[in-house]
Tab-separated table of N, CA, C and O in Angstrom:
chain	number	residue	atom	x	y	z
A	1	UNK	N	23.817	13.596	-14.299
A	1	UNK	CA	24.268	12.218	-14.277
A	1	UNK	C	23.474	11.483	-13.215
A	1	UNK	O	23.219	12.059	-12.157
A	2	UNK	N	22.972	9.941	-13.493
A	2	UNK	CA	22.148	9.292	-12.357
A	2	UNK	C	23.228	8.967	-11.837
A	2	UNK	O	24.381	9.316	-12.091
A	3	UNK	N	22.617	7.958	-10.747
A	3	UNK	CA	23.453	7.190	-9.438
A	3	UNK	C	23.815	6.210	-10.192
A	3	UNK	O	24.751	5.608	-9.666
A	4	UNK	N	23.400	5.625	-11.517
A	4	UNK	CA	23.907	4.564	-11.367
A	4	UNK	C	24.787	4.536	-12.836
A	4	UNK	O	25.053	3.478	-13.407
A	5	UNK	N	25.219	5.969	-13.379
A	5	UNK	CA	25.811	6.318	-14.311
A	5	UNK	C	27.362	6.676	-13.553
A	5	UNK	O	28.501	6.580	-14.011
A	6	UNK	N	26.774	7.207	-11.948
A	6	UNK	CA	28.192	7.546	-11.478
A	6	UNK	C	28.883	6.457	-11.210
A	6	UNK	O	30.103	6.539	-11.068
A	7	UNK	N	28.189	5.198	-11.089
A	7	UNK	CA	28.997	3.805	-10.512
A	7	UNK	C	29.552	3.161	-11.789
A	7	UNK	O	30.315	2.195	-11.780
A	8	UNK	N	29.059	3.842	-12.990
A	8	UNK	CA	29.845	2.999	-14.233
A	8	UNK	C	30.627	4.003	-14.271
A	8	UNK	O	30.261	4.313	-15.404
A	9	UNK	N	31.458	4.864	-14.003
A	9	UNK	CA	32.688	5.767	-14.330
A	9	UNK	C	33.252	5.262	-13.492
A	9	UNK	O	32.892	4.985	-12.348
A	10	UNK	N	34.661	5.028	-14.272
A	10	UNK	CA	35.477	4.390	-12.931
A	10	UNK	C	36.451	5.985	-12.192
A	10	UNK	O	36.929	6.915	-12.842
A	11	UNK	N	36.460	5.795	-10.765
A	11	UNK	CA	36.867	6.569	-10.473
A	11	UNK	C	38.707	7.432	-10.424
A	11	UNK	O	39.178	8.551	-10.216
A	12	UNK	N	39.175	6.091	-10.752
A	12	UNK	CA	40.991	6.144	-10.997
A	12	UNK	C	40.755	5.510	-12.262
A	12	UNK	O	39.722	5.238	-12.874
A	13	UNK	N	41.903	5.355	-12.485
A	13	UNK	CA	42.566	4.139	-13.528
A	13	UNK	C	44.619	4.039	-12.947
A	13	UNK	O	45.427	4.964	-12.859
A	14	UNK	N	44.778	2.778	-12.719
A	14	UNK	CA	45.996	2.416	-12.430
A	14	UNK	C	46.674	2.643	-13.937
A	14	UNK	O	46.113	2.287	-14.973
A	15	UNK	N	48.188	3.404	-13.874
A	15	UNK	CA	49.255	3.160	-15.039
A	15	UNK	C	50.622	2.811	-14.427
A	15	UNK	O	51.042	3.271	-13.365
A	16	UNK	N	51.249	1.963	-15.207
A	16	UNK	CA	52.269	1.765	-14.939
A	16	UNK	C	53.912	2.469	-16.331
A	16	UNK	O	54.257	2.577	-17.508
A	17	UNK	N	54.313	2.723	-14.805
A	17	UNK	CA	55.554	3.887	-15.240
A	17	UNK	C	56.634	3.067	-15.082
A	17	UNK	O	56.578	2.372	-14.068
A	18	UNK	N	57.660	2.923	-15.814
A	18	UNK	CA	59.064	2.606	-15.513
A	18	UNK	C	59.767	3.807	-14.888
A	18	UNK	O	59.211	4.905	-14.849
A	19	UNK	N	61.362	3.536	-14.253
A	19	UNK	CA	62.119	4.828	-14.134
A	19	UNK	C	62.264	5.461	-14.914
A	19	UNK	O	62.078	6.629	-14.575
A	20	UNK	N	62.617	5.300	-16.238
A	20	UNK	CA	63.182	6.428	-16.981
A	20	UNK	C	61.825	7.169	-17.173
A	20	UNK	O	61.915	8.397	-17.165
A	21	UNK	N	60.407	6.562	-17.369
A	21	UNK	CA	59.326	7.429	-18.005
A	21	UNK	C	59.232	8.647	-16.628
A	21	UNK	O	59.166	9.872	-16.530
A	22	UNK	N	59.267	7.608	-15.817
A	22	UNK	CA	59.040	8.578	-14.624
A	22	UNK	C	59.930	9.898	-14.156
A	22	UNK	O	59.355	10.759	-13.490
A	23	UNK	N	61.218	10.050	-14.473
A	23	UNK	CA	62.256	10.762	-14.537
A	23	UNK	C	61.139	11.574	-15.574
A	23	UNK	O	60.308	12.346	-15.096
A	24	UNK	N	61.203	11.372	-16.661
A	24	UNK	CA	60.467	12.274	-17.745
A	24	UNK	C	59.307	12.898	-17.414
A	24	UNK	O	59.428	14.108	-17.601
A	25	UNK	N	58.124	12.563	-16.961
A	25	UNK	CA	57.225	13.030	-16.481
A	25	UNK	C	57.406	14.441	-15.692
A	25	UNK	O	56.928	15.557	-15.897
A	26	UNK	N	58.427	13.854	-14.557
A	26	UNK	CA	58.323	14.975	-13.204
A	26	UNK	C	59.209	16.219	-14.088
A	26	UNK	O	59.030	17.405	-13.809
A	27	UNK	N	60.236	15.759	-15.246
A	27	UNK	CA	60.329	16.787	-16.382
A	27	UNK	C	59.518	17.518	-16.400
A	27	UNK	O	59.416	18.537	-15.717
A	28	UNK	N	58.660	17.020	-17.357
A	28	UNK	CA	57.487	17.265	-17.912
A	28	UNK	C	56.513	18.365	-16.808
A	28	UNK	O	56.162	19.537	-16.944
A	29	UNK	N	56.282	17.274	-15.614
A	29	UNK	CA	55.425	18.499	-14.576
A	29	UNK	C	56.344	19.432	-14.277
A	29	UNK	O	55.623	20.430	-14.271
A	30	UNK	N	57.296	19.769	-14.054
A	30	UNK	CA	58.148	20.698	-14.036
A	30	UNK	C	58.199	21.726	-14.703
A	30	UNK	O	58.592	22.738	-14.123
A	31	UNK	N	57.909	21.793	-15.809
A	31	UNK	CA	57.770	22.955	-16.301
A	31	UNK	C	56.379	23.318	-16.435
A	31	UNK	O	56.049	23.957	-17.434
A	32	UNK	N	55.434	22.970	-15.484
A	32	UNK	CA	53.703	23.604	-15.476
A	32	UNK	C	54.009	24.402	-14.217
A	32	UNK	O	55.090	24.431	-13.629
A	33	UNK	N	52.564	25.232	-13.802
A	33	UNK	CA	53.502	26.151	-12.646
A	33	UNK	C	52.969	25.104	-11.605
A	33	UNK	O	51.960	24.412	-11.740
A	34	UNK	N	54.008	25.117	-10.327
A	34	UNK	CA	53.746	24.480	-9.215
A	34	UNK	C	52.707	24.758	-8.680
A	34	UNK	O	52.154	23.672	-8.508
A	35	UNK	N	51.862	25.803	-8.171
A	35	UNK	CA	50.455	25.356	-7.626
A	35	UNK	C	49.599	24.455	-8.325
A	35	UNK	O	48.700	23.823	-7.771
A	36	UNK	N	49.878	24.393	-9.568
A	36	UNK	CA	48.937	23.203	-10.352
A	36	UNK	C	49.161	22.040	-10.379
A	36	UNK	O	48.277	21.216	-10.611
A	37	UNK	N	50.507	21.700	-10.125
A	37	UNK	CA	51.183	20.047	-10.070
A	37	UNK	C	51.503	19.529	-9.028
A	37	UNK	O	51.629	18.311	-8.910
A	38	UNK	N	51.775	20.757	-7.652
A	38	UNK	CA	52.047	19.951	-6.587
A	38	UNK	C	51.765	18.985	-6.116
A	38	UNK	O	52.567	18.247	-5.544
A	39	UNK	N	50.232	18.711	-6.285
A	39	UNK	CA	49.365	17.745	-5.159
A	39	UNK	C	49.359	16.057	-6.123
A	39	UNK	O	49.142	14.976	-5.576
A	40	UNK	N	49.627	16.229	-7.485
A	40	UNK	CA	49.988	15.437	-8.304
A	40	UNK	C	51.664	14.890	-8.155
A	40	UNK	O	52.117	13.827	-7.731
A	41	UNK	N	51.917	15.351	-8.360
A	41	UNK	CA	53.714	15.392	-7.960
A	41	UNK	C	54.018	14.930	-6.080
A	41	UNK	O	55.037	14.295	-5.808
A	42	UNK	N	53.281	15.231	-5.243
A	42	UNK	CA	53.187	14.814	-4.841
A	42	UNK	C	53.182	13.169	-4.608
A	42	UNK	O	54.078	12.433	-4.195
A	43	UNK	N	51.465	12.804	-5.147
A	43	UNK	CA	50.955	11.753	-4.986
A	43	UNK	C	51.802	10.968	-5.586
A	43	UNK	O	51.861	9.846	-5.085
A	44	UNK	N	52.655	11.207	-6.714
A	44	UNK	CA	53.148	10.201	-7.602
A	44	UNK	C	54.446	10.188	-6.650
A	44	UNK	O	54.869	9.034	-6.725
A	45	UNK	N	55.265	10.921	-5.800
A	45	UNK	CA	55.986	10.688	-5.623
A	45	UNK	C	56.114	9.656	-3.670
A	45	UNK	O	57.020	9.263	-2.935
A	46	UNK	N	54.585	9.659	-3.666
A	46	UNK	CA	53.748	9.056	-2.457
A	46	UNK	C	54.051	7.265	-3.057
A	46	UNK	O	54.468	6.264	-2.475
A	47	UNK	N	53.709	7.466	-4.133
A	47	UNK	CA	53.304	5.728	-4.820
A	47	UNK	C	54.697	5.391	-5.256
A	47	UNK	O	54.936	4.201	-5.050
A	48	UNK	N	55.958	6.223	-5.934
A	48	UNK	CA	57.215	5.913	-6.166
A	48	UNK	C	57.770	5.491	-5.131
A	48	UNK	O	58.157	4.324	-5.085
A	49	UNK	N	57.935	6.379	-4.040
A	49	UNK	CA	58.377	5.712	-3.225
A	49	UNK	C	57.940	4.055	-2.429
A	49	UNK	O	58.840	3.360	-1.958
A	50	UNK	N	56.639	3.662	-2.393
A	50	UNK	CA	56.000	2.600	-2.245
A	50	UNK	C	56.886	1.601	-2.808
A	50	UNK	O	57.019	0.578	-2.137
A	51	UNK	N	57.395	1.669	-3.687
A	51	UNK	CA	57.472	0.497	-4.410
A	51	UNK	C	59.743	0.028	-4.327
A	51	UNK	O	60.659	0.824	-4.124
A	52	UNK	N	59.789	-0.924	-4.487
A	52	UNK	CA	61.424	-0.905	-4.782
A	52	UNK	C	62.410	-0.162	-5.446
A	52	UNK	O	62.106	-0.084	-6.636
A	53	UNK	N	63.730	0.568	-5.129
A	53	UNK	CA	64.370	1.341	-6.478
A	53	UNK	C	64.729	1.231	-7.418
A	53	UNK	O	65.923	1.002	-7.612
A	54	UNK	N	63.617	1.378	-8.657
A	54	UNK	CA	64.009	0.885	-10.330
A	54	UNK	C	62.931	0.044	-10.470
A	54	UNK	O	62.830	-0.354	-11.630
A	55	UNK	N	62.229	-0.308	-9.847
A	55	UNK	CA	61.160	-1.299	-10.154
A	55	UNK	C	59.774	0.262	-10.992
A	55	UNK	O	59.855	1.483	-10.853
A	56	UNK	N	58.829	-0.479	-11.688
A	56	UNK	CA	57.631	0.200	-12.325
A	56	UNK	C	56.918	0.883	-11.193
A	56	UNK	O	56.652	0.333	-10.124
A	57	UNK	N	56.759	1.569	-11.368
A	57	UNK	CA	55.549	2.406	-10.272
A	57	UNK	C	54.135	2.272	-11.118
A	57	UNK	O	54.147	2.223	-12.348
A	58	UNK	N	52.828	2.214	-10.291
A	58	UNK	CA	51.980	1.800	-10.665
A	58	UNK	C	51.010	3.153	-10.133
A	58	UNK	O	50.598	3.029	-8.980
A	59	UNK	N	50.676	4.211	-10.738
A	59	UNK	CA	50.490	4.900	-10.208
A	59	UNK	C	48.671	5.312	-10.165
A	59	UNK	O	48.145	5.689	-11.212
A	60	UNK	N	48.283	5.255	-9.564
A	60	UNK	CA	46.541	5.321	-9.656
A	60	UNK	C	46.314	7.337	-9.627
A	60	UNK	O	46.659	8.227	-8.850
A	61	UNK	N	45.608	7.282	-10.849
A	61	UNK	CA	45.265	8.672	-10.981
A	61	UNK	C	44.213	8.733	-11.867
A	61	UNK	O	43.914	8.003	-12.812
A	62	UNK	N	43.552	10.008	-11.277
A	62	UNK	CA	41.854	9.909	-11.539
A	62	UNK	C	42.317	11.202	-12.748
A	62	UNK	O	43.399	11.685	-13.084
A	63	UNK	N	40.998	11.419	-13.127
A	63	UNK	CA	40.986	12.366	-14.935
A	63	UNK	C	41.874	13.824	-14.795
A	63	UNK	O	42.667	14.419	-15.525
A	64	UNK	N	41.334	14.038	-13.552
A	64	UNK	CA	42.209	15.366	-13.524
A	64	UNK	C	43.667	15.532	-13.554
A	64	UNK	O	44.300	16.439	-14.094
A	65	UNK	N	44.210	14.289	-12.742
A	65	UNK	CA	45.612	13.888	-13.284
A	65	UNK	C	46.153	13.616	-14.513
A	65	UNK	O	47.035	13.987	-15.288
A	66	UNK	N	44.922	12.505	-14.328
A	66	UNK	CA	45.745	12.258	-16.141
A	66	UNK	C	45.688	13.550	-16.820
A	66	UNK	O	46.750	14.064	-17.171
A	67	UNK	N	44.814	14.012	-16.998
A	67	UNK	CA	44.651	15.109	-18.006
A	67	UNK	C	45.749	16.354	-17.746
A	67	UNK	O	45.824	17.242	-18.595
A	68	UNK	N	46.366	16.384	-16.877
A	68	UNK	CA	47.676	17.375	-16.152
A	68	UNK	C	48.665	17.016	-17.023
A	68	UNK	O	49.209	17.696	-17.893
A	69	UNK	N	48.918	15.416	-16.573
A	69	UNK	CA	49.994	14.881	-17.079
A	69	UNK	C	50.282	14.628	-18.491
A	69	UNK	O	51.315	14.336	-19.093
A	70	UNK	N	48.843	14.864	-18.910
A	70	UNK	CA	49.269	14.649	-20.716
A	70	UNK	C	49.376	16.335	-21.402
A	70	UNK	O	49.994	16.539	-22.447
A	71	UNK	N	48.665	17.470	-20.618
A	71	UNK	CA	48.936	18.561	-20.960
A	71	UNK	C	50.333	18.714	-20.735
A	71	UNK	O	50.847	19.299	-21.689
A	72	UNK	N	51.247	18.378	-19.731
A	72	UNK	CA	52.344	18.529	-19.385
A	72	UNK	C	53.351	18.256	-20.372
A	72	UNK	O	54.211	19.034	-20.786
A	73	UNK	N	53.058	16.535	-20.847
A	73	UNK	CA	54.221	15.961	-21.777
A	73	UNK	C	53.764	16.810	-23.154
A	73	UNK	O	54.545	16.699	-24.100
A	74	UNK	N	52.764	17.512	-23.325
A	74	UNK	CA	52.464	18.132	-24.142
A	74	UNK	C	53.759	19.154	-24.686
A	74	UNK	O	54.234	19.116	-25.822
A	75	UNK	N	54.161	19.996	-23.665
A	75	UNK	CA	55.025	21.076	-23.652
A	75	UNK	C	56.270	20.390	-23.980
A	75	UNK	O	57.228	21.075	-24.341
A	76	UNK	N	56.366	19.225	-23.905
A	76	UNK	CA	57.717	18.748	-24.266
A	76	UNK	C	58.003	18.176	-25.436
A	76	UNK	O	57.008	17.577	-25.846
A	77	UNK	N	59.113	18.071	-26.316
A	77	UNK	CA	59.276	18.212	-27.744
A	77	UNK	C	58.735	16.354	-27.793
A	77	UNK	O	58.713	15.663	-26.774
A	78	UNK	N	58.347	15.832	-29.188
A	78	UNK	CA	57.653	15.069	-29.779
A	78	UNK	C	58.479	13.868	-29.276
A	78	UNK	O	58.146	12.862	-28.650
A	79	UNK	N	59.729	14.322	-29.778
A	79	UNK	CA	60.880	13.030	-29.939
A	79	UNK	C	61.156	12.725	-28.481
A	79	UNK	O	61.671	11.610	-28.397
A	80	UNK	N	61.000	13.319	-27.278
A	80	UNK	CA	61.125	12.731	-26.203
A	80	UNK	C	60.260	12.169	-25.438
A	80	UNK	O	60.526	11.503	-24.438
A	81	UNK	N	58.530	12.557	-26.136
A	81	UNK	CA	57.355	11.892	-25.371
A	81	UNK	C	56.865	10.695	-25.950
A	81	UNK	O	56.212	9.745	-25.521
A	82	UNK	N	57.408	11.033	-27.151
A	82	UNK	CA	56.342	9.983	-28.082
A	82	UNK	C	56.247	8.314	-27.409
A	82	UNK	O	55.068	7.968	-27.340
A	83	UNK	N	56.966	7.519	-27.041
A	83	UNK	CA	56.960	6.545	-26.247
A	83	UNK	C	56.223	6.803	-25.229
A	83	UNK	O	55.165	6.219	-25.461
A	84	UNK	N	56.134	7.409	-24.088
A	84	UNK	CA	55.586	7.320	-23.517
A	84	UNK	C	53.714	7.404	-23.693
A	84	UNK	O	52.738	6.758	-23.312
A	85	UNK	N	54.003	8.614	-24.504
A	85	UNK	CA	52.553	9.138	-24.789
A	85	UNK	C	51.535	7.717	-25.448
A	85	UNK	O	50.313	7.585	-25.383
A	86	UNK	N	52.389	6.948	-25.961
A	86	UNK	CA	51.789	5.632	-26.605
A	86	UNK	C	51.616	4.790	-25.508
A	86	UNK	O	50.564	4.151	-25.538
A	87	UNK	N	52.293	4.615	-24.614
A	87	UNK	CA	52.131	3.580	-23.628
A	87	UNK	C	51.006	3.948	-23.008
A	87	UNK	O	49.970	3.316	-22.804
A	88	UNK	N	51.432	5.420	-22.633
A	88	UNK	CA	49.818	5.540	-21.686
A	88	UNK	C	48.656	4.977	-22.415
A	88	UNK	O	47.959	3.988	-22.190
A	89	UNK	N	48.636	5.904	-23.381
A	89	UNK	CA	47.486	5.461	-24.549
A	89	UNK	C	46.833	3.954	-24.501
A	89	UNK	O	45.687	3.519	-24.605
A	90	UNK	N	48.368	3.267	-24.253
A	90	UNK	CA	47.849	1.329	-24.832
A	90	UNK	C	47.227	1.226	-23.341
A	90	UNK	O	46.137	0.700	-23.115
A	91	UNK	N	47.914	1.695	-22.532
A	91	UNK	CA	47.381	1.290	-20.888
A	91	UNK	C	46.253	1.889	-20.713
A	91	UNK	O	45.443	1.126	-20.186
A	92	UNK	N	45.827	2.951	-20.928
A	92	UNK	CA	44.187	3.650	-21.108
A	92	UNK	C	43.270	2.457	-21.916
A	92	UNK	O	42.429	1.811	-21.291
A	93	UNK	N	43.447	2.297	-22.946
A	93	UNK	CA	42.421	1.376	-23.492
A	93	UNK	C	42.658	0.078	-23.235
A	93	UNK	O	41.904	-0.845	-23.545
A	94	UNK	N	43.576	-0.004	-22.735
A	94	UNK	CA	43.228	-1.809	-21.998
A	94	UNK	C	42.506	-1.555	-20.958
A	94	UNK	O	41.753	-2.478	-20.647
A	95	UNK	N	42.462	-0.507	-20.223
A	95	UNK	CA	41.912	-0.357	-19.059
A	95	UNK	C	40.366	0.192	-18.945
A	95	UNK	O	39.556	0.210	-18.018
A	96	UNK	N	40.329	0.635	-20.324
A	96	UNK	CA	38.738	1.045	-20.791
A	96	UNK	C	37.933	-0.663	-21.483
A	96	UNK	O	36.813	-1.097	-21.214
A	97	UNK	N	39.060	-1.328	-22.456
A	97	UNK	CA	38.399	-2.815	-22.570
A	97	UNK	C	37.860	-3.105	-21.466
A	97	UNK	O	36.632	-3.170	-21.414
A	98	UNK	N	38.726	-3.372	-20.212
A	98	UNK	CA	38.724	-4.312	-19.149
A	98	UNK	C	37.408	-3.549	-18.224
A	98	UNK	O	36.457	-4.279	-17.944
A	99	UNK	N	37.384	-2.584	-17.918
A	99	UNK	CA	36.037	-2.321	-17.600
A	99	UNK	C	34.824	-2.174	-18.251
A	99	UNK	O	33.735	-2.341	-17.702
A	100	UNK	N	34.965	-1.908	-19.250
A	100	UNK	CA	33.571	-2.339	-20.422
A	100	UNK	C	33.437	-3.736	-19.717
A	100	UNK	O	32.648	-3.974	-18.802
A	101	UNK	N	34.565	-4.871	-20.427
A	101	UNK	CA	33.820	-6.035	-19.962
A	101	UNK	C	33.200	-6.078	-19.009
A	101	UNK	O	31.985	-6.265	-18.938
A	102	UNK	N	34.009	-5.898	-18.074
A	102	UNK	CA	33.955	-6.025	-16.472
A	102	UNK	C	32.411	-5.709	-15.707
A	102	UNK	O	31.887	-6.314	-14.772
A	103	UNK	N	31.824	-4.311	-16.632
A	103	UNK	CA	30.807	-4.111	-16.202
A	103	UNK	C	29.985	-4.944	-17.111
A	103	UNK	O	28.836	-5.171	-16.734
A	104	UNK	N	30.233	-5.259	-17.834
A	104	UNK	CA	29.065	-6.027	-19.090
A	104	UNK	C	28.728	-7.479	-18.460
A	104	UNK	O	27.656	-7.998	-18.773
A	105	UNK	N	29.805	-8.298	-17.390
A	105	UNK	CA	29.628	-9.481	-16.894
A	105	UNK	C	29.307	-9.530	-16.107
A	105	UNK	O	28.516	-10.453	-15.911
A	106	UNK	N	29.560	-8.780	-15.188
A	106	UNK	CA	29.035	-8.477	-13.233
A	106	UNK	C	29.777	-6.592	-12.759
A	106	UNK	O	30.551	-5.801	-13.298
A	107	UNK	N	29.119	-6.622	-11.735
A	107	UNK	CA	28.960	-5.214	-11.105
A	107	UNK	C	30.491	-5.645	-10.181
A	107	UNK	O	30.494	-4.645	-9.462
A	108	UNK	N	31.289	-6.148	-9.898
A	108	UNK	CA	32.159	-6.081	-9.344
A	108	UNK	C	33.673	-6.402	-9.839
A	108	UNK	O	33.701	-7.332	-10.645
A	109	UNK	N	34.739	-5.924	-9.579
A	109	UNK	CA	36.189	-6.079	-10.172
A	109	UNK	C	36.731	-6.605	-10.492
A	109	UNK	O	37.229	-7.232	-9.557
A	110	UNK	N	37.260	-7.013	-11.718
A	110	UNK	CA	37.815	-8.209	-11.883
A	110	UNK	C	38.807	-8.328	-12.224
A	110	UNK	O	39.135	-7.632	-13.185
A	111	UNK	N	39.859	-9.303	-11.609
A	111	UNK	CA	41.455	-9.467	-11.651
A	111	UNK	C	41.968	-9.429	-12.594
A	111	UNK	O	41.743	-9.972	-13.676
A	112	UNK	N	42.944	-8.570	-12.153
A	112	UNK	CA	43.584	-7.912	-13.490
A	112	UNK	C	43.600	-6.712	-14.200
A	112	UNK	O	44.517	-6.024	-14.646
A	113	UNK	N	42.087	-6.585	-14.209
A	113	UNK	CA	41.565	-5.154	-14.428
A	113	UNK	C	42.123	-3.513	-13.724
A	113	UNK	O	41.708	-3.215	-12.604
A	114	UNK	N	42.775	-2.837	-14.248
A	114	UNK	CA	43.558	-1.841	-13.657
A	114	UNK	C	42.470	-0.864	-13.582
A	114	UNK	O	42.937	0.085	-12.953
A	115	UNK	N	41.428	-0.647	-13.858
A	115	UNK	CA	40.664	0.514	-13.213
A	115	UNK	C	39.856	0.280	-12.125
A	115	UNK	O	39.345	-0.783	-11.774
A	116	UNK	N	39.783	1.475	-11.574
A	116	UNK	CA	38.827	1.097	-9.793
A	116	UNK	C	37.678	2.246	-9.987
A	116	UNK	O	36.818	2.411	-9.121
């Protein structure tokens, strides 16, 4: 990969979680084994707390997370992820639009845009 292939990957991407998804999730990581989710479970529970009780958590996580967290809701039956698994989804590709553009107009961030 060049230098200037690594500056078009964005390095996070922001998602936003309600309570109940979030209740579900730490489900979800819950049943992976704990040396693999801690530092994730963690972080998310670093950014939950950040925010007001019951309000969305906005949680910034780079590929290796995400990719935890969707193996995770994986293990869990259809009928209890399926919402969520779509939201992420819609929030991933708005967030892949918004940096396509983003890089297609100028080299720097633009409001609104949930990936960093």
């Amino acid at each position: 990969m060049t230098h200037e292939n690594a500056r078009a990957t964005p390095a996070t991407v922001d998602i936003v979680i309600g309570t109940d998804d979030a209740q579900l999730l730490m489900t979800a990581l819950g049943e992976l084994p704990f040396k693999r989710v801690f530092e994730l479970i963690g972080a998310l529970n670093r950014q939950a707390n950040a925010v007001a009780p019951g309000a969305p958590v906005v949680c910034a996580l780079d590929a290796s997370g995400f990719a935890l967290i969707v193996e995770a809701l994986g293990h869990l039956p259809y009928h209890r992820v399926h919402g969520l698994i779509d939201d992420l989804k819609a929030q991933l590709h708005a967030a892949r639009h918004a940096f396509g553009s983003a890089a297609a107009e100028s080299a720097g961030r633009r409001p609104g845009a949930r990936v960093q």
